[in-house]
């Protein structure tokens, strides 16, 4: 559906996107996930046409769109701060795109009211946008983007300016609404949990590069790079000191892996407490023990100084180690993930 | 490999935005260059006789000295008067405070012709005050002899500029932290010491900025001096007019213009430097105002209110009263107004005075349209980020503000009445001159409004399928509408009251309202003086309505200077 090929972009000699290649399938919700300044918003603006493509190609439906002016692309974009028109009321905001496309008044009204119902704002049609709360604005902005039936919907941190609880509620609803229409969607966020909840697939971006594309579970379980691992909160990263065939040597000992690696991730999901006599056991001192409800989060410091995080279910029949305890842990081989830097 | 697309396309939409620059080039810079060439090369080769005449003749020394002297005295008096008033406005809450502060803007929109005649109606030979004194004291001749004196010129200048200084100082003072003052009080400073060691040093930037502005305005004073100063007094500005119209010494007039332009440019540079240190947003950190508590504060406020009322309203009231008074008996009469449609045989105008009103309204509408359109384009040109020369063209649009009206009119006369651009007989000449004067106000009103629109609002409209024109019409224009109306009303008012340039370029058969007032007023005889009074009242009414609209629509902290 949407094909981004070799797109490179610079602002004043400062390159913000490096040869981006990305595909979005029809009806799919793709999440661009990355820290602020990683270029995800710029990429969105290039697809929207709000920035002129400098280098590369963007194909939509088999056709290059880089020369098509913004207003003729029929894409929808929902801004982080919603950008509702302050001089128009709720209904007129939603009608705006329909009028621009010269849809007859009666049809446009019907469509606008439908969209307001879809987002649960049908009773707010005559309200001034300044009278709306953050969550209400978000709904109106969504209705406004959806009304002209865009061929592609883009959402730029659509929940960024809302408080945590509201976010949680809107998140599920947002996915349901988009999926009920079957829209091809690009969703930009810096919050992994938002991405997990909304996306079909996630593209993790860092300083102008797409680091990894995949479904949420695949990305979380097998990150390809140290950046992706760290960004997802996986900090059990051990530098590789030496490699010999499939055998890698690290400060924690030696591990067997497939392929090349600059570092290893000992995924918290694979770490469990083992008997000290076991071959691959890693010894250390418990330095932190944090109760998190359904589980405990434990930090173990190895004598090399490397700290490993892992979790123990709170309902575990064994006793949970205390801070200061000397214990040994092991990691299942499928959770030893080779990382590139 | 992908394709590179770093080609810069010339966009027609962007090209249109250059129109205001082209307008400035033809109608501002070209006349200015013409003045330069007439003063330096009067006969095709370099000839500095105009300058040497100014440098050697005692007559011109007197004029230059008078111009500087009256400007300095006017400025100092204005500041001295505005300072204590600003203290009260910045500090105390009292009934009518905001209305009073708003009313002080009124003089600023009043045309100099109207103000000059209003003061004559009050303290002139036949003015209300003299009539009153004569009837009460049984005198046979008017006791107040203000007409054609230095004093009346200074009084009118203070009347004019008091409000500018007051507004700037009040705004600045309200934004200052009061900590320093409180610290000084704790350490025992009070009374004069407090003024000398704390207030004045704190206010120094705004005193300097408002002082320079008042100096600029009074240095180039024209209408007031021409009407009230008679033949005895002439500023450089008035002398340029006389040299051009009665003596036809164009090289000398051009030399005087050049001298004035040089002084004004230096002043304007100093002003913009100072202005950079002044906070323009007045709503930033406002203190709470104090309630009146002491008897002394009460007395001061009552004094202040009466002072402003006397300064602003008595001359205007006197003007209205005089216009309804039959000159002989002093009873109520509509005679002067009825005479406006009559083209009296002895009249200096070739047309009935009412035609001047119609001319002025026509010119004002064209000016409003031109200034709004060009001002809108200029605002977009200046607001566009990344235009490398935006920083340089911003002051460019302010330049006409620093150029005196007479210089503009004079420039038009010598530049636009011969090929390649002969517009001497074009009815567009006056609206074009007025547009130059009004453009800075329109741009200053629109630019902040345009900059306040978040960039993603028009972007959202584009995403929703609006073409560039629709984005402007449906989104940006409605969001700027208030500021556009303020700018347009400013342009209309400026055009209605503009005097200096119009006096040069108005055709005898199509006088503007202020020109007609001046011609009628400078003619002896009660009838033409009466017509001038009636016309002045009408012009004052127009200005007053504009003032109300501007005050009502203006958003705080924007579009002043």
mmCIF file of C-alpha atoms in Angstrom, chain A residues 35-318:
data_model
loop_
_atom_site.group_PDB
_atom_site.id
_atom_site.type_symbol
_atom_site.label_atom_id
_atom_site.label_comp_id
_atom_site.label_asym_id
_atom_site.label_seq_id
_atom_site.Cartn_x
_atom_site.Cartn_y
_atom_site.Cartn_z
ATOM 1 C CA UNK A 35 12.482 8.617 21.414
ATOM 2 C CA UNK A 36 11.849 12.276 20.625
ATOM 3 C CA UNK A 37 14.161 13.546 17.922
ATOM 4 C CA UNK A 38 14.478 10.173 16.215
ATOM 5 C CA UNK A 39 12.876 11.505 13.013
ATOM 6 C CA UNK A 40 9.509 9.802 13.311
ATOM 7 C CA UNK A 41 7.536 13.022 13.074
ATOM 8 C CA UNK A 42 9.592 14.183 10.105
ATOM 9 C CA UNK A 43 8.877 10.907 8.337
ATOM 10 C CA UNK A 44 5.169 11.420 9.028
ATOM 11 C CA UNK A 45 5.298 14.957 7.643
ATOM 12 C CA UNK A 46 7.068 13.741 4.509
ATOM 13 C CA UNK A 47 4.349 11.158 3.909
ATOM 14 C CA UNK A 48 1.707 13.820 4.569
ATOM 15 C CA UNK A 49 3.425 16.195 2.144
ATOM 16 C CA UNK A 50 3.951 18.900 4.764
ATOM 17 C CA UNK A 51 7.669 18.572 4.079
ATOM 18 C CA UNK A 52 9.063 18.302 0.575
ATOM 19 C CA UNK A 53 10.855 14.995 -0.095
ATOM 20 C CA UNK A 54 14.524 15.793 -0.771
ATOM 21 C CA UNK A 55 15.797 12.369 -1.647
ATOM 22 C CA UNK A 56 14.082 9.023 -2.188
ATOM 23 C CA UNK A 57 10.631 7.977 -3.206
ATOM 24 C CA UNK A 58 7.263 7.488 -1.543
ATOM 25 C CA UNK A 59 4.839 5.210 -3.383
ATOM 26 C CA UNK A 60 1.186 4.968 -2.459
ATOM 27 C CA UNK A 61 -1.077 2.472 -4.241
ATOM 28 C CA UNK A 62 1.591 1.906 -6.877
ATOM 29 C CA UNK A 63 1.984 5.599 -7.620
ATOM 30 C CA UNK A 64 4.595 8.142 -6.563
ATOM 31 C CA UNK A 65 3.048 10.824 -4.367
ATOM 32 C CA UNK A 66 5.996 13.133 -3.806
ATOM 33 C CA UNK A 67 4.791 15.633 -6.393
ATOM 34 C CA UNK A 68 1.166 15.650 -5.231
ATOM 35 C CA UNK A 69 0.304 18.729 -3.121
ATOM 36 C CA UNK A 70 -0.804 18.087 0.453
ATOM 37 C CA UNK A 71 -4.426 18.964 -0.074
ATOM 38 C CA UNK A 72 -4.835 16.568 -2.975
ATOM 39 C CA UNK A 73 -3.437 13.483 -1.250
ATOM 40 C CA UNK A 74 -6.539 12.727 0.791
ATOM 41 C CA UNK A 75 -4.537 11.570 3.775
ATOM 42 C CA UNK A 76 -5.663 12.227 7.321
ATOM 43 C CA UNK A 77 -3.316 13.562 9.990
ATOM 44 C CA UNK A 78 -4.134 13.974 13.630
ATOM 45 C CA UNK A 79 -1.743 16.323 15.418
ATOM 46 C CA UNK A 80 -0.373 15.892 18.890
ATOM 47 C CA UNK A 81 -2.150 19.008 20.148
ATOM 48 C CA UNK A 82 -5.097 18.227 17.836
ATOM 49 C CA UNK A 83 -4.933 21.585 15.989
ATOM 50 C CA UNK A 84 -8.689 22.077 16.116
ATOM 51 C CA UNK A 85 -9.808 25.280 14.412
ATOM 52 C CA UNK A 86 -10.485 27.680 17.289
ATOM 53 C CA UNK A 87 -12.933 29.803 15.297
ATOM 54 C CA UNK A 88 -15.221 26.885 14.384
ATOM 55 C CA UNK A 89 -17.489 24.797 16.575
ATOM 56 C CA UNK A 90 -17.248 21.013 16.887
ATOM 57 C CA UNK A 91 -19.523 20.225 13.942
ATOM 58 C CA UNK A 92 -17.864 22.764 11.646
ATOM 59 C CA UNK A 93 -14.460 21.366 12.523
ATOM 60 C CA UNK A 94 -15.602 17.929 11.413
ATOM 61 C CA UNK A 95 -17.345 19.372 8.329
ATOM 62 C CA UNK A 96 -14.199 21.212 7.203
ATOM 63 C CA UNK A 97 -12.628 18.332 5.285
ATOM 64 C CA UNK A 98 -15.949 17.344 3.763
ATOM 65 C CA UNK A 99 -16.569 20.871 2.483
ATOM 66 C CA UNK A 100 -13.048 21.023 1.050
ATOM 67 C CA UNK A 101 -13.838 17.928 -0.964
ATOM 68 C CA UNK A 102 -17.047 19.581 -2.170
ATOM 69 C CA UNK A 103 -19.368 16.977 -0.742
ATOM 70 C CA UNK A 104 -23.010 18.131 -0.960
ATOM 71 C CA UNK A 105 -24.158 19.833 2.232
ATOM 72 C CA UNK A 106 -26.742 17.205 3.208
ATOM 73 C CA UNK A 107 -24.353 14.278 2.728
ATOM 74 C CA UNK A 108 -21.577 16.127 4.509
ATOM 75 C CA UNK A 109 -23.798 16.837 7.512
ATOM 76 C CA UNK A 110 -24.897 13.213 7.664
ATOM 77 C CA UNK A 111 -21.307 11.989 7.475
ATOM 78 C CA UNK A 112 -20.071 14.496 10.094
ATOM 79 C CA UNK A 113 -22.794 13.442 12.528
ATOM 80 C CA UNK A 114 -21.961 9.785 11.925
ATOM 81 C CA UNK A 115 -18.324 10.443 12.712
ATOM 82 C CA UNK A 116 -19.222 12.356 15.871
ATOM 83 C CA UNK A 117 -21.381 9.397 16.958
ATOM 84 C CA UNK A 118 -18.541 7.014 16.210
ATOM 85 C CA UNK A 119 -16.325 8.849 18.692
ATOM 86 C CA UNK A 120 -19.186 9.404 21.126
ATOM 87 C CA UNK A 121 -19.385 13.164 20.650
ATOM 88 C CA UNK A 122 -22.770 13.454 18.923
ATOM 89 C CA UNK A 123 -24.152 15.671 21.689
ATOM 90 C CA UNK A 124 -21.316 18.179 21.431
ATOM 91 C CA UNK A 125 -21.887 19.296 17.833
ATOM 92 C CA UNK A 126 -22.690 22.922 18.651
ATOM 93 C CA UNK A 127 -19.993 23.322 21.304
ATOM 94 C CA UNK A 128 -17.132 25.734 20.977
ATOM 95 C CA UNK A 129 -13.864 23.810 20.820
ATOM 96 C CA UNK A 130 -12.450 25.965 23.619
ATOM 97 C CA UNK A 131 -15.055 24.469 25.961
ATOM 98 C CA UNK A 132 -13.852 20.893 25.437
ATOM 99 C CA UNK A 133 -11.650 18.862 27.738
ATOM 100 C CA UNK A 134 -8.473 17.216 26.465
ATOM 101 C CA UNK A 135 -10.140 13.855 25.879
ATOM 102 C CA UNK A 136 -13.071 15.484 24.086
ATOM 103 C CA UNK A 137 -10.727 17.412 21.822
ATOM 104 C CA UNK A 138 -8.941 14.207 20.994
ATOM 105 C CA UNK A 139 -12.212 12.596 19.939
ATOM 106 C CA UNK A 140 -13.222 15.584 17.813
ATOM 107 C CA UNK A 141 -9.792 15.619 16.171
ATOM 108 C CA UNK A 142 -10.168 11.932 15.355
ATOM 109 C CA UNK A 143 -13.654 12.450 13.953
ATOM 110 C CA UNK A 144 -12.348 15.346 11.872
ATOM 111 C CA UNK A 145 -9.514 13.222 10.442
ATOM 112 C CA UNK A 146 -11.845 10.312 9.682
ATOM 113 C CA UNK A 147 -14.708 12.291 8.152
ATOM 114 C CA UNK A 148 -13.327 12.770 4.610
ATOM 115 C CA UNK A 149 -12.559 8.992 4.403
ATOM 116 C CA UNK A 150 -8.798 9.410 4.080
ATOM 117 C CA UNK A 151 -6.846 6.771 2.150
ATOM 118 C CA UNK A 152 -4.254 6.776 4.910
ATOM 119 C CA UNK A 153 -4.584 7.905 8.487
ATOM 120 C CA UNK A 154 -1.624 9.265 10.411
ATOM 121 C CA UNK A 155 -1.625 9.985 14.110
ATOM 122 C CA UNK A 156 1.217 11.958 15.656
ATOM 123 C CA UNK A 157 1.411 11.177 19.387
ATOM 124 C CA UNK A 158 -2.370 11.445 19.565
ATOM 125 C CA UNK A 159 -2.474 10.717 23.279
ATOM 126 C CA UNK A 160 0.688 12.615 24.160
ATOM 127 C CA UNK A 161 -1.019 15.565 25.788
ATOM 128 C CA UNK A 162 -3.538 13.580 27.834
ATOM 129 C CA UNK A 163 -3.152 12.307 31.368
ATOM 130 C CA UNK A 164 -2.355 8.654 32.060
ATOM 131 C CA UNK A 165 -5.811 7.363 33.011
ATOM 132 C CA UNK A 166 -7.581 8.959 30.091
ATOM 133 C CA UNK A 167 -4.887 7.575 27.824
ATOM 134 C CA UNK A 168 -5.523 4.038 28.984
ATOM 135 C CA UNK A 169 -9.238 4.299 28.210
ATOM 136 C CA UNK A 170 -8.820 5.978 24.840
ATOM 137 C CA UNK A 171 -6.126 3.587 23.689
ATOM 138 C CA UNK A 172 -8.346 0.520 23.298
ATOM 139 C CA UNK A 173 -11.137 2.629 21.875
ATOM 140 C CA UNK A 174 -8.835 4.213 19.301
ATOM 141 C CA UNK A 175 -7.760 0.832 17.942
ATOM 142 C CA UNK A 176 -11.345 -0.403 17.852
ATOM 143 C CA UNK A 177 -12.542 2.634 15.925
ATOM 144 C CA UNK A 178 -9.711 2.462 13.379
ATOM 145 C CA UNK A 179 -10.095 -1.274 12.946
ATOM 146 C CA UNK A 180 -13.875 -1.000 12.541
ATOM 147 C CA UNK A 181 -13.264 1.191 9.481
ATOM 148 C CA UNK A 182 -10.327 -0.873 8.285
ATOM 149 C CA UNK A 183 -8.103 2.148 7.674
ATOM 150 C CA UNK A 184 -4.428 1.909 6.800
ATOM 151 C CA UNK A 185 -2.810 3.779 9.661
ATOM 152 C CA UNK A 186 0.553 5.074 10.801
ATOM 153 C CA UNK A 187 0.711 5.795 14.495
ATOM 154 C CA UNK A 188 3.632 7.739 15.928
ATOM 155 C CA UNK A 189 4.512 7.398 19.602
ATOM 156 C CA UNK A 190 7.423 7.303 22.016
ATOM 157 C CA UNK A 191 5.529 5.082 24.449
ATOM 158 C CA UNK A 192 6.072 1.328 23.977
ATOM 159 C CA UNK A 193 2.889 0.423 25.862
ATOM 160 C CA UNK A 194 0.846 2.612 23.545
ATOM 161 C CA UNK A 195 2.507 0.887 20.603
ATOM 162 C CA UNK A 196 1.812 -2.582 22.026
ATOM 163 C CA UNK A 197 -1.855 -1.717 22.527
ATOM 164 C CA UNK A 198 -2.538 -0.103 19.152
ATOM 165 C CA UNK A 199 -0.194 -1.544 16.549
ATOM 166 C CA UNK A 200 -0.328 -4.522 14.244
ATOM 167 C CA UNK A 201 3.367 -3.987 13.597
ATOM 168 C CA UNK A 202 5.974 -1.738 15.130
ATOM 169 C CA UNK A 203 8.929 0.050 13.510
ATOM 170 C CA UNK A 204 11.467 1.185 16.112
ATOM 171 C CA UNK A 205 13.377 4.291 15.055
ATOM 172 C CA UNK A 206 16.559 5.837 16.354
ATOM 173 C CA UNK A 207 18.464 8.935 15.158
ATOM 174 C CA UNK A 208 17.040 8.779 11.667
ATOM 175 C CA UNK A 209 17.288 5.022 11.162
ATOM 176 C CA UNK A 210 14.669 2.290 11.291
ATOM 177 C CA UNK A 211 16.296 -0.158 13.690
ATOM 178 C CA UNK A 212 13.780 -2.980 13.591
ATOM 179 C CA UNK A 213 10.342 -3.756 12.187
ATOM 180 C CA UNK A 214 8.090 -6.498 13.476
ATOM 181 C CA UNK A 215 5.169 -7.550 15.604
ATOM 182 C CA UNK A 216 5.249 -6.446 19.219
ATOM 183 C CA UNK A 217 6.082 -9.844 20.719
ATOM 184 C CA UNK A 218 8.864 -10.536 18.245
ATOM 185 C CA UNK A 219 10.399 -7.133 18.903
ATOM 186 C CA UNK A 220 10.150 -7.464 22.647
ATOM 187 C CA UNK A 221 11.488 -10.996 22.784
ATOM 188 C CA UNK A 222 14.192 -10.684 20.172
ATOM 189 C CA UNK A 223 15.397 -7.095 19.786
ATOM 190 C CA UNK A 224 18.099 -6.789 17.135
ATOM 191 C CA UNK A 225 20.138 -3.945 18.558
ATOM 192 C CA UNK A 226 21.241 -2.655 21.949
ATOM 193 C CA UNK A 227 19.249 0.503 21.275
ATOM 194 C CA UNK A 228 15.975 -1.369 20.735
ATOM 195 C CA UNK A 229 16.590 -3.505 23.822
ATOM 196 C CA UNK A 230 17.343 -0.494 26.021
ATOM 197 C CA UNK A 231 14.455 1.498 24.589
ATOM 198 C CA UNK A 232 12.067 -1.300 25.527
ATOM 199 C CA UNK A 233 13.503 -1.302 29.034
ATOM 200 C CA UNK A 234 15.658 -4.403 28.603
ATOM 201 C CA UNK A 235 18.929 -3.448 30.275
ATOM 202 C CA UNK A 236 20.545 -6.846 30.872
ATOM 203 C CA UNK A 237 23.137 -6.196 28.201
ATOM 204 C CA UNK A 238 26.521 -7.831 28.416
ATOM 205 C CA UNK A 239 29.325 -6.765 26.058
ATOM 206 C CA UNK A 240 30.941 -9.525 24.031
ATOM 207 C CA UNK A 241 34.676 -9.733 24.707
ATOM 208 C CA UNK A 242 35.636 -12.433 22.317
ATOM 209 C CA UNK A 243 34.045 -14.780 19.804
ATOM 210 C CA UNK A 244 35.064 -18.199 18.661
ATOM 211 C CA UNK A 245 32.635 -19.789 16.213
ATOM 212 C CA UNK A 246 29.286 -19.954 17.987
ATOM 213 C CA UNK A 247 30.931 -19.519 21.367
ATOM 214 C CA UNK A 248 31.056 -16.019 22.841
ATOM 215 C CA UNK A 249 33.032 -14.931 25.882
ATOM 216 C CA UNK A 250 31.779 -12.283 28.254
ATOM 217 C CA UNK A 251 32.414 -11.059 31.773
ATOM 218 C CA UNK A 252 29.634 -13.401 32.885
ATOM 219 C CA UNK A 253 31.151 -16.442 31.253
ATOM 220 C CA UNK A 254 30.680 -18.115 27.900
ATOM 221 C CA UNK A 255 27.473 -18.567 25.901
ATOM 222 C CA UNK A 256 26.448 -20.415 22.762
ATOM 223 C CA UNK A 257 24.663 -18.297 20.114
ATOM 224 C CA UNK A 258 23.750 -18.297 16.434
ATOM 225 C CA UNK A 259 25.380 -15.657 14.220
ATOM 226 C CA UNK A 260 27.378 -12.561 15.093
ATOM 227 C CA UNK A 261 26.943 -10.317 18.129
ATOM 228 C CA UNK A 262 28.473 -7.190 19.660
ATOM 229 C CA UNK A 263 26.635 -7.772 22.891
ATOM 230 C CA UNK A 264 24.223 -10.222 24.476
ATOM 231 C CA UNK A 265 20.862 -9.590 26.012
ATOM 232 C CA UNK A 266 20.007 -11.908 28.885
ATOM 233 C CA UNK A 267 16.264 -11.412 28.587
ATOM 234 C CA UNK A 268 14.524 -11.068 31.977
ATOM 235 C CA UNK A 269 11.814 -13.425 30.678
ATOM 236 C CA UNK A 270 14.388 -16.253 30.501
ATOM 237 C CA UNK A 271 16.130 -15.665 33.821
ATOM 238 C CA UNK A 272 15.282 -17.874 36.775
ATOM 239 C CA UNK A 273 16.917 -18.859 40.032
ATOM 240 C CA UNK A 274 18.977 -22.048 39.695
ATOM 241 C CA UNK A 275 20.922 -24.390 41.852
ATOM 242 C CA UNK A 276 24.475 -22.979 42.406
ATOM 243 C CA UNK A 277 25.995 -26.238 41.268
ATOM 244 C CA UNK A 278 24.607 -25.922 37.729
ATOM 245 C CA UNK A 279 27.177 -25.371 34.966
ATOM 246 C CA UNK A 280 25.951 -22.085 33.494
ATOM 247 C CA UNK A 281 24.937 -20.563 36.835
ATOM 248 C CA UNK A 282 25.734 -16.860 37.302
ATOM 249 C CA UNK A 283 26.534 -15.868 40.874
ATOM 250 C CA UNK A 284 25.795 -12.523 42.457
ATOM 251 C CA UNK A 285 24.344 -10.464 45.281
ATOM 252 C CA UNK A 286 20.744 -9.256 45.326
ATOM 253 C CA UNK A 287 21.007 -5.466 45.447
ATOM 254 C CA UNK A 288 17.353 -4.499 45.006
ATOM 255 C CA UNK A 289 14.043 -6.182 45.619
ATOM 256 C CA UNK A 290 11.009 -4.297 44.460
ATOM 257 C CA UNK A 291 7.425 -5.471 44.928
ATOM 258 C CA UNK A 292 5.356 -4.761 41.812
ATOM 259 C CA UNK A 293 2.035 -6.403 42.602
ATOM 260 C CA UNK A 294 1.874 -9.658 40.711
ATOM 261 C CA UNK A 295 5.650 -10.065 40.771
ATOM 262 C CA UNK A 296 8.927 -9.004 42.336
ATOM 263 C CA UNK A 297 11.591 -7.198 40.394
ATOM 264 C CA UNK A 298 15.051 -8.266 41.514
ATOM 265 C CA UNK A 299 18.481 -6.844 40.719
ATOM 266 C CA UNK A 300 21.485 -9.072 40.892
ATOM 267 C CA UNK A 301 25.023 -7.695 40.869
ATOM 268 C CA UNK A 302 27.696 -9.921 39.387
ATOM 269 C CA UNK A 303 31.249 -9.582 40.695
ATOM 270 C CA UNK A 304 32.191 -7.886 37.373
ATOM 271 C CA UNK A 305 29.816 -5.069 38.285
ATOM 272 C CA UNK A 306 27.211 -6.045 35.685
ATOM 273 C CA UNK A 307 23.680 -5.800 37.055
ATOM 274 C CA UNK A 308 20.972 -8.155 35.798
ATOM 275 C CA UNK A 309 17.272 -7.557 36.290
ATOM 276 C CA UNK A 310 14.798 -10.414 36.543
ATOM 277 C CA UNK A 311 11.356 -11.139 37.867
ATOM 278 C CA UNK A 312 9.913 -13.702 40.259
ATOM 279 C CA UNK A 313 6.185 -14.256 40.461
ATOM 280 C CA UNK A 314 4.796 -13.084 43.777
ATOM 281 C CA UNK A 315 2.844 -16.312 44.165
ATOM 282 C CA UNK A 316 6.049 -18.332 43.829
ATOM 283 C CA UNK A 317 6.027 -21.149 46.361
ATOM 284 C CA UNK A 318 9.733 -20.666 47.049
#
